[in-house]
CSV table of C-alpha atoms (C1' of nucleotides) in Angstrom, one decimal:
chain,number,residue,atom,x,y,z
A,5,MET,CA,121.0,-99.3,-51.8
A,6,PRO,CA,122.2,-95.9,-51.3
A,7,GLU,CA,121.0,-92.6,-52.8
A,8,LEU,CA,122.2,-89.2,-51.7
A,9,PRO,CA,120.5,-89.3,-48.3
A,10,GLU,CA,122.0,-92.7,-47.3
A,11,VAL,CA,125.5,-91.5,-48.5
A,12,GLU,CA,125.2,-88.2,-46.7
A,13,VAL,CA,124.0,-89.9,-43.5
A,14,THR,CA,126.9,-92.3,-43.8
A,15,ARG,CA,129.3,-89.5,-44.3
A,16,ARG,CA,128.1,-87.6,-41.2
A,17,SER,CA,128.3,-90.8,-39.1
A,18,PHE,CA,132.1,-91.1,-39.4
A,19,ALA,CA,133.6,-88.0,-40.9
A,20,ASP,CA,134.5,-86.3,-37.6
A,21,ARG,CA,135.7,-89.6,-36.1
A,22,ILE,CA,138.1,-90.4,-38.9
A,23,ALA,CA,139.4,-86.9,-39.5
A,24,GLY,CA,143.1,-86.7,-38.6
A,25,ALA,CA,143.6,-90.5,-38.5
A,26,ARG,CA,146.8,-92.1,-39.8
A,27,VAL,CA,146.3,-95.1,-42.1
A,28,THR,CA,148.0,-98.2,-40.6
A,29,ASP,CA,146.8,-101.0,-42.9
A,30,VAL,CA,144.6,-101.7,-45.8
A,31,PHE,CA,142.6,-104.9,-46.6
A,32,MET,CA,141.3,-105.8,-50.0
A,33,GLY,CA,138.8,-108.6,-50.5
A,34,LYS,CA,137.1,-109.7,-53.7
A,35,PRO,CA,137.2,-107.3,-56.7
A,36,LEU,CA,134.8,-104.4,-56.6
A,37,ARG,CA,133.4,-102.5,-59.7
A,38,TRP,CA,136.8,-100.8,-60.3
A,39,GLY,CA,140.2,-101.5,-59.0
A,40,LEU,CA,141.8,-99.3,-56.3
A,41,GLY,CA,144.1,-97.7,-58.8
A,42,CYS,CA,147.2,-97.8,-56.6
A,43,ALA,CA,149.0,-100.3,-54.5
A,44,SER,CA,147.1,-100.7,-51.2
A,45,THR,CA,150.4,-100.4,-49.3
A,46,ASP,CA,150.9,-96.9,-50.9
A,47,LEU,CA,148.1,-95.7,-48.6
A,48,VAL,CA,149.7,-96.8,-45.4
A,49,GLY,CA,151.1,-93.8,-43.5
A,50,ARG,CA,148.9,-91.2,-45.1
A,51,ARG,CA,146.6,-89.1,-43.0
A,52,VAL,CA,142.9,-88.6,-43.5
A,53,VAL,CA,142.0,-84.9,-43.8
A,54,GLY,CA,138.3,-85.2,-44.0
A,55,VAL,CA,135.3,-86.7,-45.8
A,56,GLN,CA,133.3,-84.9,-48.4
A,57,ARG,CA,130.4,-86.0,-50.6
A,58,ARG,CA,129.8,-85.5,-54.4
A,59,GLY,CA,126.5,-87.0,-55.6
A,60,LYS,CA,126.5,-90.6,-54.4
A,61,TYR,CA,130.3,-90.6,-53.9
A,62,LEU,CA,132.1,-90.2,-50.7
A,63,LEU,CA,135.5,-88.4,-51.1
A,64,ILE,CA,137.9,-89.4,-48.4
A,65,GLU,CA,140.6,-86.7,-48.6
A,66,LEU,CA,144.1,-87.8,-47.7
A,67,ASP,CA,147.1,-85.5,-47.0
A,68,THR,CA,148.1,-86.7,-50.5
A,69,GLY,CA,145.4,-87.8,-52.9
A,70,LEU,CA,141.8,-89.0,-52.1
A,71,LEU,CA,139.7,-92.1,-52.1
A,72,LEU,CA,136.4,-92.1,-54.0
A,73,VAL,CA,134.0,-94.5,-52.3
A,74,HIS,CA,130.8,-95.6,-54.0
A,75,LEU,CA,128.3,-97.9,-52.3
A,76,GLY,CA,126.8,-99.3,-55.4
A,77,MET,CA,123.4,-101.0,-54.8
A,78,SER,CA,124.2,-103.0,-51.7
A,79,GLY,CA,127.1,-101.3,-50.0
A,80,SER,CA,127.4,-99.9,-46.5
A,81,LEU,CA,130.3,-98.6,-44.4
A,82,SER,CA,131.0,-99.1,-40.8
A,83,PHE,CA,133.7,-97.3,-38.7
A,84,THR,CA,134.6,-98.7,-35.3
A,85,HIS,CA,137.6,-99.2,-33.1
A,86,GLN,CA,137.1,-102.9,-33.0
A,87,LEU,CA,135.5,-104.3,-36.2
A,88,PRO,CA,133.6,-107.5,-35.8
A,89,GLN,CA,134.9,-110.6,-37.5
A,90,ARG,CA,135.3,-110.2,-41.2
A,91,GLY,CA,132.4,-111.7,-43.3
A,92,VAL,CA,132.5,-113.0,-46.9
A,93,HIS,CA,131.0,-109.7,-48.2
A,94,ASP,CA,133.5,-107.4,-46.5
A,95,HIS,CA,135.7,-106.3,-49.4
A,96,PHE,CA,137.6,-103.3,-48.3
A,97,GLU,CA,139.0,-102.1,-45.0
A,98,LEU,CA,141.0,-99.0,-44.2
A,99,HIS,CA,142.6,-99.4,-40.8
A,100,THR,CA,143.7,-96.3,-38.9
A,101,ASP,CA,145.0,-95.3,-35.5
A,102,GLN,CA,141.5,-93.9,-34.8
A,103,GLY,CA,139.4,-96.9,-35.9
A,104,ALA,CA,138.8,-99.0,-39.0
A,105,LEU,CA,136.5,-98.3,-41.9
A,106,ARG,CA,134.9,-101.3,-43.6
A,107,LEU,CA,133.0,-101.6,-46.8
A,108,HIS,CA,130.3,-104.4,-46.7
A,109,ASP,CA,129.0,-104.9,-50.2
A,110,PRO,CA,127.4,-108.3,-51.2
A,111,ARG,CA,126.7,-107.4,-54.8
A,112,ARG,CA,130.1,-105.6,-55.3
A,113,PHE,CA,128.7,-102.9,-57.5
A,114,GLY,CA,130.5,-100.5,-55.2
A,115,ALA,CA,134.1,-99.3,-55.4
A,116,VAL,CA,137.0,-97.7,-53.7
A,117,VAL,CA,139.2,-95.7,-56.1
A,118,TYR,CA,142.3,-93.8,-55.4
A,119,ALA,CA,142.8,-90.5,-57.3
A,120,GLN,CA,145.7,-88.1,-57.0
A,121,ASN,CA,143.3,-85.2,-57.1
A,122,ALA,CA,139.8,-84.3,-58.4
A,123,ARG,CA,141.2,-83.6,-61.9
A,124,ASP,CA,143.0,-86.9,-62.4
A,125,ALA,CA,141.6,-89.1,-65.2
A,126,MET,CA,139.8,-91.6,-63.1
A,127,ALA,CA,138.2,-88.9,-60.9
A,128,GLN,CA,137.1,-87.1,-64.0
A,129,LYS,CA,135.6,-90.3,-65.5
A,130,LEU,CA,133.5,-90.8,-62.3
A,131,LEU,CA,132.7,-87.3,-61.3
A,132,GLY,CA,133.3,-85.1,-64.4
A,133,HIS,CA,129.8,-85.4,-65.8
A,134,LEU,CA,127.8,-85.1,-62.6
A,135,GLY,CA,125.1,-82.4,-62.3
A,136,MET,CA,124.2,-79.9,-59.6
A,137,GLU,CA,124.1,-80.8,-55.9
A,138,PRO,CA,120.4,-80.7,-55.0
A,139,LEU,CA,120.9,-79.6,-51.4
A,140,GLY,CA,123.4,-76.9,-52.1
A,141,GLU,CA,122.8,-73.3,-53.3
A,142,GLU,CA,124.2,-74.3,-56.6
A,143,PHE,CA,120.9,-76.1,-57.4
A,144,ASP,CA,119.7,-73.3,-59.6
A,145,LEU,CA,116.2,-73.3,-60.9
A,146,LYS,CA,117.0,-71.6,-64.2
A,147,VAL,CA,119.8,-74.0,-65.0
A,148,PHE,CA,117.5,-76.9,-64.0
A,149,GLN,CA,114.8,-75.6,-66.2
A,150,ALA,CA,117.1,-75.0,-69.2
A,151,GLY,CA,118.5,-78.5,-68.8
A,152,LEU,CA,115.1,-80.1,-68.7
A,153,LYS,CA,114.1,-78.2,-71.9
A,154,ARG,CA,116.9,-80.0,-73.8
A,155,ARG,CA,115.7,-83.5,-72.8
A,156,GLN,CA,113.0,-85.5,-74.6
A,157,ALA,CA,113.4,-88.5,-72.3
A,158,PRO,CA,110.9,-89.2,-69.5
A,159,ILE,CA,111.5,-87.0,-66.5
A,160,LYS,CA,112.1,-90.0,-64.2
A,161,GLN,CA,115.0,-91.2,-66.3
A,162,VAL,CA,116.4,-87.7,-66.7
A,163,LEU,CA,116.5,-87.4,-62.9
A,164,LEU,CA,118.2,-90.9,-62.5
A,165,ALA,CA,120.9,-90.0,-65.1
A,166,GLY,CA,122.4,-87.5,-62.7
A,167,GLN,CA,123.7,-85.2,-65.4
A,168,LEU,CA,121.4,-82.3,-64.4
A,169,VAL,CA,121.1,-83.0,-60.7
A,170,VAL,CA,122.8,-85.7,-58.7
A,171,GLY,CA,121.8,-88.0,-55.9
A,172,VAL,CA,118.2,-88.7,-56.9
A,173,GLY,CA,117.9,-92.5,-57.3
A,174,ASN,CA,115.0,-94.8,-57.8
A,175,ILE,CA,113.3,-94.3,-54.4
A,176,TYR,CA,113.5,-90.5,-54.3
A,177,ALA,CA,112.8,-89.9,-57.9
A,178,SER,CA,109.4,-91.6,-57.5
A,179,GLU,CA,108.8,-89.7,-54.2
A,180,ALA,CA,109.8,-86.3,-55.6
A,181,LEU,CA,107.6,-86.7,-58.7
A,182,PHE,CA,104.7,-87.6,-56.5
A,183,LEU,CA,105.2,-84.5,-54.3
A,184,ALA,CA,105.4,-82.4,-57.5
A,185,HIS,CA,102.3,-84.0,-59.0
A,186,ILE,CA,104.2,-85.1,-62.1
A,187,ARG,CA,103.8,-88.4,-63.8
A,188,PRO,CA,107.2,-90.2,-64.2
A,189,THR,CA,106.6,-90.8,-67.9
A,190,ARG,CA,106.2,-87.1,-68.7
A,191,ARG,CA,108.8,-85.9,-71.2
A,192,ALA,CA,111.2,-83.6,-69.4
A,193,ALA,CA,111.1,-80.9,-72.0
A,194,ARG,CA,107.3,-80.8,-71.7
A,195,LEU,CA,107.1,-79.8,-68.0
A,196,THR,CA,105.6,-76.5,-67.4
A,197,ARG,CA,107.6,-73.8,-65.6
A,198,VAL,CA,105.4,-74.2,-62.6
A,199,GLN,CA,106.0,-78.0,-62.6
A,200,VAL,CA,109.7,-77.5,-62.9
A,201,GLN,CA,109.6,-75.1,-59.9
A,202,GLY,CA,107.5,-77.6,-58.0
A,203,LEU,CA,109.9,-80.4,-58.8
A,204,HIS,CA,112.9,-78.4,-57.8
A,205,GLY,CA,111.4,-77.8,-54.4
A,206,ALA,CA,110.2,-81.4,-54.1
A,207,ILE,CA,113.6,-82.8,-54.7
A,208,ARG,CA,115.1,-80.6,-52.0
A,209,GLU,CA,112.3,-81.4,-49.7
A,210,VAL,CA,112.3,-85.2,-50.1
A,211,LEU,CA,116.1,-85.5,-49.9
A,212,GLY,CA,116.3,-83.2,-47.0
A,213,LEU,CA,113.6,-85.1,-45.1
A,214,ALA,CA,115.3,-88.4,-45.9
A,215,VAL,CA,118.6,-87.2,-44.5
A,216,ARG,CA,116.9,-86.1,-41.3
A,217,LYS,CA,115.2,-89.5,-41.1
A,218,GLY,CA,118.6,-91.3,-41.4
A,219,GLY,CA,118.0,-92.5,-44.9
A,220,SER,CA,115.9,-95.4,-46.1
A,221,THR,CA,116.6,-98.9,-44.8
A,222,LEU,CA,114.9,-101.3,-47.3
A,223,ARG,CA,117.0,-104.3,-46.7
A,224,ASP,CA,120.0,-103.7,-44.5
A,225,PHE,CA,121.3,-100.2,-44.9
A,226,SER,CA,122.9,-98.6,-41.9
A,227,SER,CA,125.2,-95.7,-41.3
A,228,ALA,CA,128.8,-96.1,-40.3
A,229,ASP,CA,127.8,-96.2,-36.6
A,230,GLY,CA,125.2,-98.9,-37.2
A,231,GLU,CA,122.0,-96.8,-37.2
A,232,ALA,CA,119.2,-97.9,-39.6
A,233,GLY,CA,117.2,-95.3,-41.5
A,234,HIS,CA,113.5,-94.6,-41.2
A,235,PHE,CA,112.4,-92.7,-44.3
A,236,GLN,CA,110.9,-95.8,-45.9
A,237,VAL,CA,107.9,-95.7,-43.6
A,238,ASP,CA,107.1,-92.2,-44.9
A,239,ALA,CA,107.3,-93.2,-48.6
A,240,MET,CA,104.2,-92.0,-50.4
A,241,VAL,CA,104.5,-94.2,-53.5
A,242,TYR,CA,107.8,-96.2,-53.6
A,243,GLY,CA,107.2,-99.9,-52.9
A,244,ARG,CA,103.4,-99.3,-52.6
A,245,ALA,CA,102.1,-100.8,-55.8
A,246,GLY,CA,98.4,-101.6,-55.4
A,247,LEU,CA,98.1,-99.9,-52.0
A,248,PRO,CA,95.9,-96.8,-51.7
A,249,CYS,CA,97.4,-93.4,-52.3
A,250,ARG,CA,98.0,-91.8,-48.9
A,251,VAL,CA,96.4,-88.6,-50.3
A,252,CYS,CA,93.4,-89.7,-52.5
A,253,GLY,CA,93.1,-93.5,-51.9
A,254,THR,CA,93.6,-94.4,-55.6
A,255,PRO,CA,95.7,-97.6,-56.0
A,256,ILE,CA,99.4,-96.8,-56.6
A,257,LYS,CA,100.6,-97.9,-60.1
A,258,LEU,CA,103.8,-99.7,-60.8
A,259,ILE,CA,105.4,-99.4,-64.3
A,260,LYS,CA,108.8,-100.2,-65.7
A,261,GLN,CA,111.0,-97.5,-67.1
A,262,GLY,CA,114.4,-98.5,-68.4
A,263,GLN,CA,114.4,-101.8,-66.4
A,264,ARG,CA,113.6,-99.8,-63.2
A,265,ALA,CA,110.4,-99.7,-61.2
A,266,SER,CA,108.5,-96.5,-61.1
A,267,TYR,CA,105.6,-95.9,-58.8
A,268,PHE,CA,103.0,-93.2,-59.1
A,269,CYS,CA,99.4,-92.2,-58.2
A,270,PRO,CA,97.4,-92.0,-61.4
A,271,LYS,CA,95.1,-89.4,-59.9
A,272,CYS,CA,97.5,-87.2,-58.0
A,273,GLN,CA,100.0,-87.3,-60.9
A,274,PRO,CA,97.9,-86.8,-64.0
A,275,ALA,CA,99.3,-87.6,-67.5
B,19,DA,C1',124.5,-85.1,-78.0
B,20,DT,C1',120.8,-88.0,-76.4
B,21,DT,C1',118.7,-92.2,-75.6
B,22,DC,C1',118.4,-97.0,-75.0
B,23,DT,C1',120.0,-101.6,-73.6
B,24,DC,C1',123.1,-104.4,-71.3
B,25,DA,C1',126.4,-105.8,-68.0
B,26,DC,C1',128.3,-106.4,-63.5
B,27,DC,C1',127.0,-109.7,-58.7
B,28,DT,C1',124.6,-111.9,-54.8
B,29,DG,C1',120.5,-112.9,-52.1
B,30,DC,C1',115.8,-113.3,-51.4
B,31,DG,C1',110.9,-114.2,-52.0
B,32,DG,C1',107.2,-116.1,-54.8
B,33,DG,C1',105.2,-119.8,-57.5
B,34,DC,C1',105.2,-124.4,-58.8
C,7,DT,C1',111.9,-129.1,-49.5
C,8,DG,C1',113.9,-127.7,-53.8
C,9,DC,C1',114.3,-125.3,-58.2
C,10,DC,C1',113.6,-121.5,-61.3
C,11,DC,C1',112.4,-116.9,-62.1
C,12,DG,C1',112.3,-112.2,-61.4
C,13,DC,C1',113.5,-108.5,-58.6
C,14,DA,C1',116.6,-105.2,-55.8
C,15,DG,C1',118.8,-98.6,-53.4
C,16,DG,C1',123.6,-97.7,-59.5
C,17,DT,C1',125.9,-96.4,-63.5
C,18,DG,C1',129.6,-96.9,-67.2
C,19,DA,C1',130.0,-98.8,-71.9
C,20,DG,C1',128.6,-99.4,-76.3
C,21,DA,C1',125.4,-99.0,-80.0
C,22,DA,C1',121.8,-96.7,-82.6
DNA sequence: ATTCTCACCTGCGGGC
DNA sequence: TGCCCGCAGGTGAGAA
């Protein structure tokens, strides 16, 4: 489900409310993608310092150590004083004296992983290879351009890989490439300087707009306070196969790239 | 190093 | 109505 905007919207929806909380209990349901990496009882008594984000990971900083939370394809968090009755897809709960955080994740591609610090082995495995944050000042055009020059793979797949820039998933990759008038099959190294500049801006624009819209709710995403997102109604190409392009009216095309759907306008995004 | 394919898991919608 | 298939917001592992 979640790309950078959904993760960031989730973070903002509970970071302030959980900050300073003392962990009172931990619930673990069915196994997630990775194990917690410590005894759940070890977390009891620790204090939540704050919640940061790196790419599509939430980093829940504790007074000692941190929890890396990934929402996978179908995960969502909720944070409330009184959680509703636990369902079969609720697989992790962090109870605190300021409310309880619950991970709901039917497909269980998500994970909650404990790390002693950002340099520990597990944290490095998950975070070590991640690229630039697209919404920060560190998203440097020159670095982006140099990185793309080294890749022969299609630009869509280079974006999804997250080694150059993080947070762009399947929805926003198609959307950003549309805004930049670049066909998703274009080899990354063959983008012109002007195209790279346009893509750089388009990524920031589309992700920023999506955050302001509360993310995309395709199926059942909601933030930790239960709000659905609204970006999906603004999508120019994602999920619009066969429908007329919102700019030129040409039917939107759907292709497969690496087992993932890519959408583009054959006229607005020339080969 | 880069690129490609597969795997993980559950639910849903379409076609028969 | 029921069954089978393909599809879904991600990404590490392993192979070429």
